[in-house]
Coordinates of C-alpha atoms and ligand atoms in Angstrom, one line a residue:
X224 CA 0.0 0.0 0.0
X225 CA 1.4 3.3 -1.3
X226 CA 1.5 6.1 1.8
X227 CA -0.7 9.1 1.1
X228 CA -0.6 12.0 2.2
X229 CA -3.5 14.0 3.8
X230 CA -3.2 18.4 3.7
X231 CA -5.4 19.7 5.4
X232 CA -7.7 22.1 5.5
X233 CA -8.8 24.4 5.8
X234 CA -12.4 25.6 6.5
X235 CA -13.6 27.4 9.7
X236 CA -16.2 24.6 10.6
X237 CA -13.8 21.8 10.5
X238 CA -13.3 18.9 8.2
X239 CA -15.6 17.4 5.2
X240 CA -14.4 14.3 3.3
X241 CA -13.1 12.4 0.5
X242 CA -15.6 10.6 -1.7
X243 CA -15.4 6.8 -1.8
X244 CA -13.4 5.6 -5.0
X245 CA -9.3 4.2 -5.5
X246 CA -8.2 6.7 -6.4
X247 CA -4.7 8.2 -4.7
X248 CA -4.6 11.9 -5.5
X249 CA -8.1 13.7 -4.7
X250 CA -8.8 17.1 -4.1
X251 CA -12.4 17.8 -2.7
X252 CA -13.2 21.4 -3.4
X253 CA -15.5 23.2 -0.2
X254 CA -17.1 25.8 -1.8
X255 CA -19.5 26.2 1.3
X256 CA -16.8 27.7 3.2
X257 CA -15.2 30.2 0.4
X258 CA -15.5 33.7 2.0
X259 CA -12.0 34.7 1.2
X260 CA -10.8 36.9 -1.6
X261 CA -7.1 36.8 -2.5
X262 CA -5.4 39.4 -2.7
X263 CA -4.2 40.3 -6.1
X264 CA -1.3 41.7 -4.6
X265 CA 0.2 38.3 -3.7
X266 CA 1.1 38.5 -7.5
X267 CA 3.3 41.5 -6.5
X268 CA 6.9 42.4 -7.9
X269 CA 9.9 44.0 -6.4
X270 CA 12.6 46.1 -8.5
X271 CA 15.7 46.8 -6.5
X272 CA 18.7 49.2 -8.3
X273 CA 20.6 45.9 -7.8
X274 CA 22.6 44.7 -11.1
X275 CA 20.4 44.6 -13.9
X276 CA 17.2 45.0 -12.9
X277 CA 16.8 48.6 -13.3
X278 CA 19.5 49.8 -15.2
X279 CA 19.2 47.4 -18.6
X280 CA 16.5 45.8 -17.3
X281 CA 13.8 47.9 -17.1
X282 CA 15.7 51.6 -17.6
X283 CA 17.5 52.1 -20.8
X284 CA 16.9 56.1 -21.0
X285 CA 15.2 57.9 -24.2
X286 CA 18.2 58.1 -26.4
X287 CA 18.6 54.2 -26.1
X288 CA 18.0 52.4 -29.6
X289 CA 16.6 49.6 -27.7
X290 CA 12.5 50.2 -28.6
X291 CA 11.4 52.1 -25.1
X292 CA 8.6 53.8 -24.3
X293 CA 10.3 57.4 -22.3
X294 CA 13.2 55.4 -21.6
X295 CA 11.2 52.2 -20.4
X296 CA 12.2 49.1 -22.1
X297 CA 9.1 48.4 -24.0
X298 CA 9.4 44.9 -24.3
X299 CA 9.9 44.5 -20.3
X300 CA 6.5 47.4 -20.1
X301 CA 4.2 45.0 -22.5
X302 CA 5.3 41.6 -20.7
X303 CA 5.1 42.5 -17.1
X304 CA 1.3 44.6 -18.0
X305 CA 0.4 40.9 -19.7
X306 CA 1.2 39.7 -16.1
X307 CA -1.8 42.3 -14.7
X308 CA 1.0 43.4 -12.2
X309 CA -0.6 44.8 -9.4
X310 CA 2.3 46.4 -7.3
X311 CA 5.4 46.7 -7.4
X312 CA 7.7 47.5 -4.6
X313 CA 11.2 50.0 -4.6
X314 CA 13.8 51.0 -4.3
X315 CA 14.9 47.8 -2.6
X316 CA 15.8 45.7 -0.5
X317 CA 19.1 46.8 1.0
X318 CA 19.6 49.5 -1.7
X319 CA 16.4 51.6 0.2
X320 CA 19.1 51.3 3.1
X321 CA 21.2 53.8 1.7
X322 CA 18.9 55.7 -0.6
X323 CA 18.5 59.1 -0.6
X324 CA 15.7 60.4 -3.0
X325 CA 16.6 63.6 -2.9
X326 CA 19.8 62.9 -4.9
X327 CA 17.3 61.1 -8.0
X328 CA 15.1 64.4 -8.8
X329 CA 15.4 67.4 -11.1
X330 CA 17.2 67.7 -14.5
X331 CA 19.0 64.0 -15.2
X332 CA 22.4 66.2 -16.4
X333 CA 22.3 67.6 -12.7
X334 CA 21.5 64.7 -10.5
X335 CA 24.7 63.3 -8.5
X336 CA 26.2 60.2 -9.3
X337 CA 25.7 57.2 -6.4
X338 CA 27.4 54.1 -5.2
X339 CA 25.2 51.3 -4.8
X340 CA 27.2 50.3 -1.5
X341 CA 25.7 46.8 -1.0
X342 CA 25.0 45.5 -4.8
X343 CA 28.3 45.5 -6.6
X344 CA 29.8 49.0 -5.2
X345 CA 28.9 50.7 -8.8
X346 CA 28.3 54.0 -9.9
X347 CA 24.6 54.9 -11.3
X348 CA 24.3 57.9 -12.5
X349 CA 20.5 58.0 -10.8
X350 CA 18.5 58.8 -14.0
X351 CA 16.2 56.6 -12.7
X352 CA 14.4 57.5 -9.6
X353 CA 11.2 58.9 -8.1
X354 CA 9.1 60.2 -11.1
X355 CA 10.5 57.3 -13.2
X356 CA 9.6 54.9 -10.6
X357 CA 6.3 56.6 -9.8
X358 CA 5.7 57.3 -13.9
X359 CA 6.1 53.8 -14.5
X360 CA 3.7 52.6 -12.0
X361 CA 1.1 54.4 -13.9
X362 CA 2.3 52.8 -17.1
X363 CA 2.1 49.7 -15.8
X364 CA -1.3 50.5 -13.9
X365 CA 0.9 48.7 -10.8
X366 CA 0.2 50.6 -7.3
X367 CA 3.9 51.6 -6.2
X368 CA 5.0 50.5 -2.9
X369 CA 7.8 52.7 -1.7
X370 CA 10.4 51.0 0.9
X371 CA 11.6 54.3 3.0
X372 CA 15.2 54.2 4.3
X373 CA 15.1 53.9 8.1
X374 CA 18.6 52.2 8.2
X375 CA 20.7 55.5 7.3
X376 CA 18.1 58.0 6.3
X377 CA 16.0 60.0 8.8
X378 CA 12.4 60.7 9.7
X379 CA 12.4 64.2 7.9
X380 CA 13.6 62.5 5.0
X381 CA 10.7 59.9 4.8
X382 CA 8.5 63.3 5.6
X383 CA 9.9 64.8 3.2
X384 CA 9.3 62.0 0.2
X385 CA 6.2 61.7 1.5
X386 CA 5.3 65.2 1.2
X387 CA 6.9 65.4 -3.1
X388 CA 5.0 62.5 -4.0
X389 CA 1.7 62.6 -2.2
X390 CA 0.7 66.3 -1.5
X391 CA -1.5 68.7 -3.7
X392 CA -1.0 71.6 -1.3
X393 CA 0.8 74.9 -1.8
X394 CA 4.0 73.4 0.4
X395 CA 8.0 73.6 -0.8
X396 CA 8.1 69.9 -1.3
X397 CA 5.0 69.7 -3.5
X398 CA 6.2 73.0 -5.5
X399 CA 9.7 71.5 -6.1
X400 CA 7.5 68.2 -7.5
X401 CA 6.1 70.9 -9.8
X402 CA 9.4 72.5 -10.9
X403 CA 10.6 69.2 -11.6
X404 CA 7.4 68.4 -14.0
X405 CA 5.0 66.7 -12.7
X406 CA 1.6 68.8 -11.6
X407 CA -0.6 66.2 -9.5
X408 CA 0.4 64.1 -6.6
X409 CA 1.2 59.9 -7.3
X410 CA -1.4 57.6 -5.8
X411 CA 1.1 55.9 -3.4
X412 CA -0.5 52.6 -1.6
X413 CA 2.2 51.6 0.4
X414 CA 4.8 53.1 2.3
X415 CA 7.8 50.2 3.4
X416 CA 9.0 51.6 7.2
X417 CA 12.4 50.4 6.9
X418 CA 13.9 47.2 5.0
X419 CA 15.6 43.8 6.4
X420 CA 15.8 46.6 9.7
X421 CA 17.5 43.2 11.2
X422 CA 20.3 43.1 8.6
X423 CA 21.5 45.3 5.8
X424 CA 18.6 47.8 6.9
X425 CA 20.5 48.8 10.3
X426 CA 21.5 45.8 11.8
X427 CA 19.4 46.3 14.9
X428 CA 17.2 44.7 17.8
X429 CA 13.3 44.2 17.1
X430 CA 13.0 46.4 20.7
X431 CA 14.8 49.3 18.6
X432 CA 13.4 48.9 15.8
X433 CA 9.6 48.9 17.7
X434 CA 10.4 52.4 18.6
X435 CA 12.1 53.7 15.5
X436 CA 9.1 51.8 14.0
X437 CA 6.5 54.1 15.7
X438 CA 8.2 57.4 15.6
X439 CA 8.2 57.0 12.0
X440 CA 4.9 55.4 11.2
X441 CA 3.9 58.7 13.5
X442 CA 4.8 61.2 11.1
X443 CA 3.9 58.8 8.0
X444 CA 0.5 59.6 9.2
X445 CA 1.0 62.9 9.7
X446 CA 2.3 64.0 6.8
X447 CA 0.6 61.5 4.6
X448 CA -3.0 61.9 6.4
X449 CA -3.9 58.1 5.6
X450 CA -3.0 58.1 2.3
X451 CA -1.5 54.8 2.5
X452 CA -0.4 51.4 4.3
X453 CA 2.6 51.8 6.5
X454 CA 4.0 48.2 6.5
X455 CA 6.6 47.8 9.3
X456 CA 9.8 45.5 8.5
X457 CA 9.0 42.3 9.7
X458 CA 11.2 38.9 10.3
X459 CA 14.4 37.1 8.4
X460 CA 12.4 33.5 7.6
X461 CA 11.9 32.1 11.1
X462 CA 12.5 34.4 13.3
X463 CA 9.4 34.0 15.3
X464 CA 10.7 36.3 18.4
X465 CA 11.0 39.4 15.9
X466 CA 7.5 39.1 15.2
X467 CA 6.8 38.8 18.6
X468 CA 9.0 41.4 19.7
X469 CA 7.6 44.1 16.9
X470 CA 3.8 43.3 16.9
X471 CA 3.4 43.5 21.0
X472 CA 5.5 46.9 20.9
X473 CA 4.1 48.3 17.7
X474 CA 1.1 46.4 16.3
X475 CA -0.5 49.6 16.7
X476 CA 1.5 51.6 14.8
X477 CA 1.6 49.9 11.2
X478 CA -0.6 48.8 8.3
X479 CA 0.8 45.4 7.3
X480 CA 4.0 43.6 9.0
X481 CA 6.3 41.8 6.0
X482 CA 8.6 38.5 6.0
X483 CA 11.2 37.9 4.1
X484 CA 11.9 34.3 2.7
X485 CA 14.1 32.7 0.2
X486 CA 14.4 29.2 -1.0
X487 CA 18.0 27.9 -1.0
X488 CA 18.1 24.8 -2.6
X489 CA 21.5 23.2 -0.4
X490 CA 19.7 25.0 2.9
X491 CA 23.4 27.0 3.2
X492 CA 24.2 29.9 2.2
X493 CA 27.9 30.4 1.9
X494 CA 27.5 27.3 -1.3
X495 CA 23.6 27.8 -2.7
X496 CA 24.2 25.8 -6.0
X497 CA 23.4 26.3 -9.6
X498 CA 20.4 27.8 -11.3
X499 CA 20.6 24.9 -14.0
X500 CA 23.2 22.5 -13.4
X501 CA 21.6 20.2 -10.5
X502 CA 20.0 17.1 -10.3
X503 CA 16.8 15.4 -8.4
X504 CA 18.3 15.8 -4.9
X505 CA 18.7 19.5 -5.1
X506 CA 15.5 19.2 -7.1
X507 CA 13.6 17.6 -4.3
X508 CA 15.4 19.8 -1.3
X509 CA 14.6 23.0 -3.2
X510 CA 11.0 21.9 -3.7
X511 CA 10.8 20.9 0.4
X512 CA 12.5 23.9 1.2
X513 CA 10.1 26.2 -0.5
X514 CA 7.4 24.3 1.2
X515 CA 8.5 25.7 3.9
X516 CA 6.9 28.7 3.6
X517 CA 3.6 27.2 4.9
X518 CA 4.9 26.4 8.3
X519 CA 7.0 30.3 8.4
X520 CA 3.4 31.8 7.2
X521 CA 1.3 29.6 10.1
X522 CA 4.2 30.9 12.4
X523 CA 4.3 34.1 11.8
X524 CA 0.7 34.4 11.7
X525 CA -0.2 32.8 15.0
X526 CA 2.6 35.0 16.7
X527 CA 0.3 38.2 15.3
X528 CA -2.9 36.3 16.6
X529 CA -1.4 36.9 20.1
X530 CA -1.3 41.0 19.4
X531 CA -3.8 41.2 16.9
X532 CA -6.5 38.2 17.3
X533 CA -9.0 40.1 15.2
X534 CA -5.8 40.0 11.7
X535 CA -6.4 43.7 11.8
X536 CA -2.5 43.7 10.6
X537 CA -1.8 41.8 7.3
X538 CA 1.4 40.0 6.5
X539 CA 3.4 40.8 3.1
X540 CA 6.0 38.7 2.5
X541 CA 7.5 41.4 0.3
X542 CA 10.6 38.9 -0.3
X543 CA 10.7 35.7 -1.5
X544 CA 11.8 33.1 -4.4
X545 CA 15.1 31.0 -5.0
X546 CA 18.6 32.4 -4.7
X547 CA 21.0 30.3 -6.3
X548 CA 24.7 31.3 -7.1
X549 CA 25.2 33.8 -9.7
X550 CA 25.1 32.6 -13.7
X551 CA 29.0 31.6 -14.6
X552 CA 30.8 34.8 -15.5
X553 CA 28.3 36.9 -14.3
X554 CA 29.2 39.6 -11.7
X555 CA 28.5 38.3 -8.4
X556 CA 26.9 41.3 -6.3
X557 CA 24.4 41.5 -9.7
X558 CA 22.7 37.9 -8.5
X559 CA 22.1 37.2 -11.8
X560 CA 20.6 33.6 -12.4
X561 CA 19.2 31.5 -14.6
X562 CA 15.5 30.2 -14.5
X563 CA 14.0 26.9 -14.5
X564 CA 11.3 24.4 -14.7
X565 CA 12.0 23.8 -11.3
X566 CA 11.5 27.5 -10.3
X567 CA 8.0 27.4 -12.0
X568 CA 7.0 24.8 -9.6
X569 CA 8.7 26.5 -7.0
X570 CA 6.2 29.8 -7.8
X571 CA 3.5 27.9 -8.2
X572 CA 3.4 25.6 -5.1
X573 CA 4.2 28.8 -3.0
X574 CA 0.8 30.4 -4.3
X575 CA -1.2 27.6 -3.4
X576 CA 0.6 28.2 0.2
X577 CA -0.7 32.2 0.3
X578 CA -4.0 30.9 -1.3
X579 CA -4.4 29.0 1.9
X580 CA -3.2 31.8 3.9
X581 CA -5.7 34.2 1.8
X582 CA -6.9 35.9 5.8
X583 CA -3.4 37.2 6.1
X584 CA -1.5 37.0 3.5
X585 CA -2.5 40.0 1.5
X586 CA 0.6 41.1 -0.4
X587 CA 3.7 38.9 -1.4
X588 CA 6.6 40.1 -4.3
X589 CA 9.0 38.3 -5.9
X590 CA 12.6 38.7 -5.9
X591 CA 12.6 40.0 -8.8
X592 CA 10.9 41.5 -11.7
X593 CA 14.2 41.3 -14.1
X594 CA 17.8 39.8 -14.3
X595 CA 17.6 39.4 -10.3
X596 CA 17.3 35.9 -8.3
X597 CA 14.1 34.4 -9.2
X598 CA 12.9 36.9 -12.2
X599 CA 10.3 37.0 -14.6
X600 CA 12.1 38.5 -17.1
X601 CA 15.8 38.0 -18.7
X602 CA 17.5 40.4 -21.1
X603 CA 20.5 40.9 -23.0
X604 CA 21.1 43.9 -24.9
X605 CA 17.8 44.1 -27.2
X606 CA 16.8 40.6 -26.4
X607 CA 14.6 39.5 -23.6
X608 CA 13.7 36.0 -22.6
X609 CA 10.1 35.0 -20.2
X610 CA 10.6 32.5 -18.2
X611 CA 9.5 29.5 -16.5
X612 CA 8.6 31.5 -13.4
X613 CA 6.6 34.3 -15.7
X614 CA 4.9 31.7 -17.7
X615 CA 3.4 30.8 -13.6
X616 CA 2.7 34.3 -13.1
X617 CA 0.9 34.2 -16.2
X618 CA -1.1 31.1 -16.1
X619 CA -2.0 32.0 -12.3
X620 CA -3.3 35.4 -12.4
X621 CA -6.8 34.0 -12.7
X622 CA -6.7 33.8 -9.1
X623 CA -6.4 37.5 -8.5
X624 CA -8.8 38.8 -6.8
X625 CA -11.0 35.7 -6.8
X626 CA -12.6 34.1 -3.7
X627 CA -10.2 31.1 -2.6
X628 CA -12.0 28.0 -2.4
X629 CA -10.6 26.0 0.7
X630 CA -9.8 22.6 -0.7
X631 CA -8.7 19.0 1.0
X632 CA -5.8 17.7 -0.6
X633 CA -4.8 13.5 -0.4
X634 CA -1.7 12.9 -2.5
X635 CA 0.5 10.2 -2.6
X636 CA 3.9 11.2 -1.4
X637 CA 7.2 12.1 -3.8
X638 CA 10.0 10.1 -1.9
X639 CA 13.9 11.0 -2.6
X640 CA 16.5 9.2 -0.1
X641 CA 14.5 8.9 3.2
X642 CA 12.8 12.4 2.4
X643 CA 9.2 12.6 1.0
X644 CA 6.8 15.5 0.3
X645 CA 3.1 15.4 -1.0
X646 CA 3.7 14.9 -4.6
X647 CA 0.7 17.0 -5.8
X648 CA -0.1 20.4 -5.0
X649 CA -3.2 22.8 -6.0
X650 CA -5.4 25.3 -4.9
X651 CA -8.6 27.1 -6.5
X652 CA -10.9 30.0 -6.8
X653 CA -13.8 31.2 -8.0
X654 CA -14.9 34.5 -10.3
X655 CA -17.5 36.2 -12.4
X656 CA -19.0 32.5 -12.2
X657 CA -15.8 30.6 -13.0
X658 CA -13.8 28.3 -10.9
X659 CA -10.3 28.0 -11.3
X660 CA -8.0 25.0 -10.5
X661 CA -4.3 24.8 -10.7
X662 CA -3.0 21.8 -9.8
X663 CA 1.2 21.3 -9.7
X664 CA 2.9 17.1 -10.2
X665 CA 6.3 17.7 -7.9
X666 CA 7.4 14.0 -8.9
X667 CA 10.0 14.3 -12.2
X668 CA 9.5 10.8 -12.8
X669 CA 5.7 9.3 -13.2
X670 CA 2.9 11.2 -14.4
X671 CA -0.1 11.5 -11.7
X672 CA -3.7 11.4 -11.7
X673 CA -5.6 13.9 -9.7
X674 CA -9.8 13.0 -9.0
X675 CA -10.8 16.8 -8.3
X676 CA -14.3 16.1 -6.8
X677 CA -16.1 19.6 -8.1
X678 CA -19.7 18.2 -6.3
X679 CA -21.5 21.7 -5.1
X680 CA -19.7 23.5 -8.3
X681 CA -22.8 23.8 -10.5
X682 CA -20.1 22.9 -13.4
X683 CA -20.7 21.7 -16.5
X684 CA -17.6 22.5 -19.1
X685 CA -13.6 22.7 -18.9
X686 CA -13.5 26.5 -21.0
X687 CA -9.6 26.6 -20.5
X688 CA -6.9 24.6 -19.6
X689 CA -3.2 25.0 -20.0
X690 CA 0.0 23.0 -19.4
X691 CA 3.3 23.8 -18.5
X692 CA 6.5 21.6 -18.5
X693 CA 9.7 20.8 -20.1
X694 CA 12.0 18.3 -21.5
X695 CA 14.1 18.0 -17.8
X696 CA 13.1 19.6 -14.3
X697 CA 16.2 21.8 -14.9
X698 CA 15.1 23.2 -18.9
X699 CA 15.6 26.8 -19.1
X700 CA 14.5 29.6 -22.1
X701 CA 17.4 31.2 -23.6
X702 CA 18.0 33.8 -26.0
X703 CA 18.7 31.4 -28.4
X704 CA 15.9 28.9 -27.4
X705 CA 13.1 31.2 -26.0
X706 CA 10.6 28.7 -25.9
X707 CA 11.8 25.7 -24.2
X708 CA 9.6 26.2 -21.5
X709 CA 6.3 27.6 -22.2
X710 CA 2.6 26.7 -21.6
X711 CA 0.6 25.1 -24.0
X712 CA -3.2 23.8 -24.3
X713 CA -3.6 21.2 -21.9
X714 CA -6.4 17.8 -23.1
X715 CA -5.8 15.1 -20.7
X716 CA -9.0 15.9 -18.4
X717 CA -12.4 14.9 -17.9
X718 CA -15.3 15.9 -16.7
X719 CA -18.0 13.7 -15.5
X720 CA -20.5 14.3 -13.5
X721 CA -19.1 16.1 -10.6
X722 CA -15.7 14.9 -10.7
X723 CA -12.8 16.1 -12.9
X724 CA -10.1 13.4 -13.6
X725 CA -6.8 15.2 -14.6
X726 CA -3.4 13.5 -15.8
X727 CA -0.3 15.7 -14.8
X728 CA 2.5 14.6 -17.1
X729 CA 6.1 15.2 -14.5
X730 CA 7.1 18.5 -12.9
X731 CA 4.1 19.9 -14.6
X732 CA 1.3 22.4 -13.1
X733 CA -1.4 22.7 -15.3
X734 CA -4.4 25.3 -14.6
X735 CA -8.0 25.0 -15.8
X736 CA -10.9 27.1 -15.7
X737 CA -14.6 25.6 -15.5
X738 CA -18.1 27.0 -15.5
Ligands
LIG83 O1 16.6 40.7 -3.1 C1 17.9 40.8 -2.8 C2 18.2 41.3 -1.4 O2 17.7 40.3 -0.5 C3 17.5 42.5 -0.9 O3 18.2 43.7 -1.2 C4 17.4 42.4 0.6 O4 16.4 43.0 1.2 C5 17.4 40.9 0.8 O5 18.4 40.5 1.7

């Protein structure tokens, strides 16, 4: 007898049950206990002034003859709006550490050259910065989320940001928006109080940070009278006390607490391993270890329960992915890596976790939109390659603003050595009278059959379905070979009566819509 696997659930009333046939995988959908929405900005990005990302990536200036649209890479602009991307978070990461806006406004020729002290110790000549940032939200139709610098900057500072982007009024900061071009106040969402506040962000204790943490979230709401969501740095991965620490001394005094995770495949961090050259055991480690956002999120969570039982305070995990060492001949402080099939099922397992987590998860963004750790977008001089990991982004944006449907989940397990993990994954939604199912096979060696019991669905047709998956778990898209990995239509379903039998062929996660 094979061993299953049971994941549970779920729903507020308690458990309700498989139906009665052989089969191994099932997934019973409860659609009497949907009641929460998720968030479309778990599908959120992050652009840091880290390598390539901004400069190349997404920044190439109007005098580039790479096509842009104002000095935006239009390629990169066309993909990442096919995404629907609903935020997107800047200056960084440790870069917002040592940021000073002030030095990226008014006539390009005049702004000062930086170092980017933490990413590389380059020059930029800071022709991107807050109307580019701000203007390309608005392209993109992405609400900006601005990270402030508490590590080396200073509350007057933040005030002062605050008061160029977001005021109308007659005041010097507002005017000297004006000068610089730009008539009408941004619509900013989110304002970051501090980044990694633990690490490269100031390197200090959660009981200093709690009070740095409400003097500035203070004057944030001073001087941005509610405007937005003040989201107070939260933990490195586990660290349960920080939580603890923060939300008992500060709940109060923020919007949204964040996490920061990343998947390293080895579990060390001085020797991470490649982005493409690995077989099944870093394959299956890298898998288990990005399932381990599930336990960090229930974690986290319960530790805010204590000082916030009614989740008045969402979490944003406003960090996350894999981080694997650098591409070959790459520069290292750029943390430029290749993408794989593996990654997609990386992204795609960890939103079924923030499905799950739909009552406080509310925001998540990837590290990062391009050329950075786990991006959704590769370039190289006029050429830009999707990846695996955008082609998840893609197929899973039908879950955006949806109502999660809580689902029980019985899957045989995917063994490797004396390790095992549940060897299918899903999650599902429902919207404007549709019900979407993604469903992900971990196991690289035997395809898997899923029975998706739909009963209380009201479904009568499969309207979309797509498949991705590759040749190997470590296939990649190159310049050269673009479209290794992409999805295509997806036939190996049915769906009879109230049950939909799906075949996943391996490392596949296929997503289907039915009304
Ligand atoms: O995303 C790369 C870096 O990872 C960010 O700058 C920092 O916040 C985190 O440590």
């Amino acid at each position: 007898m094979k061993l299953k696997r049971l994941i549970f659930v779920i729903s507020a009333i308690g458990l309700f049950t498989f139906s009665q046939t052989n089969a191994q995988n099932k997934m019973n959908l409860d659609f009497a206990h949907a009641d929460q929405t998720i968030n479309k900005n778990i599908y959120g990005h992050f652009a840091e002034h880290l390598g390539r990302c901004i400069y190349d990536g997404i920044w190439v200036g109007p005098d580039s003859e790479i096509p842009n649209i104002n000095g935006y890479r239009k390629d990169i602009v066309d993909a990442l709006k096919e995404l629907n991307i609903p935020v997107l978070r800047w200056p960084g990461g440790c870069f917002a550490d040592t940021y000073h806006w002030k030095d990226g406004v008014g006539p390009v020729e005049e702004r000062a050259n930086i170092k980017n002290y933490f990413w590389g110790g380059v020059i930029e000549d800071n022709s991107f910065g807050t109307h580019e940032f701000l203007n390309l939200c608005e392209l993109l139709g992405a609400d900006p989320y601005i990270s402030a610098n508490v590590g080396s900057g200073s509350v007057e500072e933040m005030v002062d940001w605050i008061e160029y982007m977001t005021s109308d009024e007659d005041i010097p900061m507002a005017n000297w928006r004006r000068e610089n071009g730009r008539e009408e106040p941004w619509d900013v969402k989110f304002l970051g109080i501090g980044n990694e506040s633990w690490g490269c962000g100031g390197d200090m204790r959660p009981e200093y940070y709690s009070d740095l943490l409400r003097q500035y979230s203070l004057y944030a709401r001073v001087y941005g009278e509610g405007k937005f969501q003040r989201v107070g740095c939260g933990a490195n991965g586990s660290d349960y006390h920080w939580t603890d620490i923060v939300m008992g001394r500060a709940a109060r005094h923020m919007d949204a607490l964040s996490v920061h995770y990343y998947t390293i495949a080895t579990g060390d961090w001085g020797n991470k391993s490649s982005a493409t050259d690995f077989g099944e055991e870093l394959y299956f480690s890298a898998l288990q270890n990005a399932g381990h956002m599930d336990e960090l999120i229930s974690k986290h969570s319960a530790m805010m329960d204590k000082h916030d039982p009614h989740k008045r305070v969402p979490l944003f995990v406003d960090e996350w992915g894999i981080w694997t060492d650098p591409e070959p001949g790459s520069t290292p402080g750029f943390l430029y890596q290749q993408n794989s099939m593996r990654d997609a099922l990386i992204a795609a397992t960890t939103f079924d976790i923030f499905h799950k987590h739909a009552d406080r998860v509310k925001m998540a963004n990837i590290a990062q939109a391009v050329n950075v750790l786990q991006a959704m977008i590769l370039t190289e001089d006029d050429k830009m390659v999707l990846t695996p990991t955008y082609h998840i982004f893609n197929m899973y944006k039908v879950h955006q603003d949806a109502t999660y449907i809580p689902v029980l989940l019985q899957s045989e397990d995917y063994k490797y050595g004396e390790e095992s993990i549940p060897a299918i994954s899903g999650t599902a939604s429902k919207k404007d009278g549709k019900v979407n199912i993604s469903l992900s096979n971990l196991n690289p060696n035997e395809k898997k059959t899923v029975e998706v019991d739909v009963e209380g669905g009201n479904l009568s047709s499969v309207i979309n379905a797509s498949l991705l998956t590759a040749p190997k778990i470590n296939s990649v898209n190159t310049f050269d070979n673009p479209e290794v990995v992409k999805p295509v239509e997806f036939s190996d379903y049915k769906l009879k009566k109230e049950t939909l039998t799906v075949t996943l062929p391996p490392h596949s996660v296929v997503t289907l819509q039915l009304q």
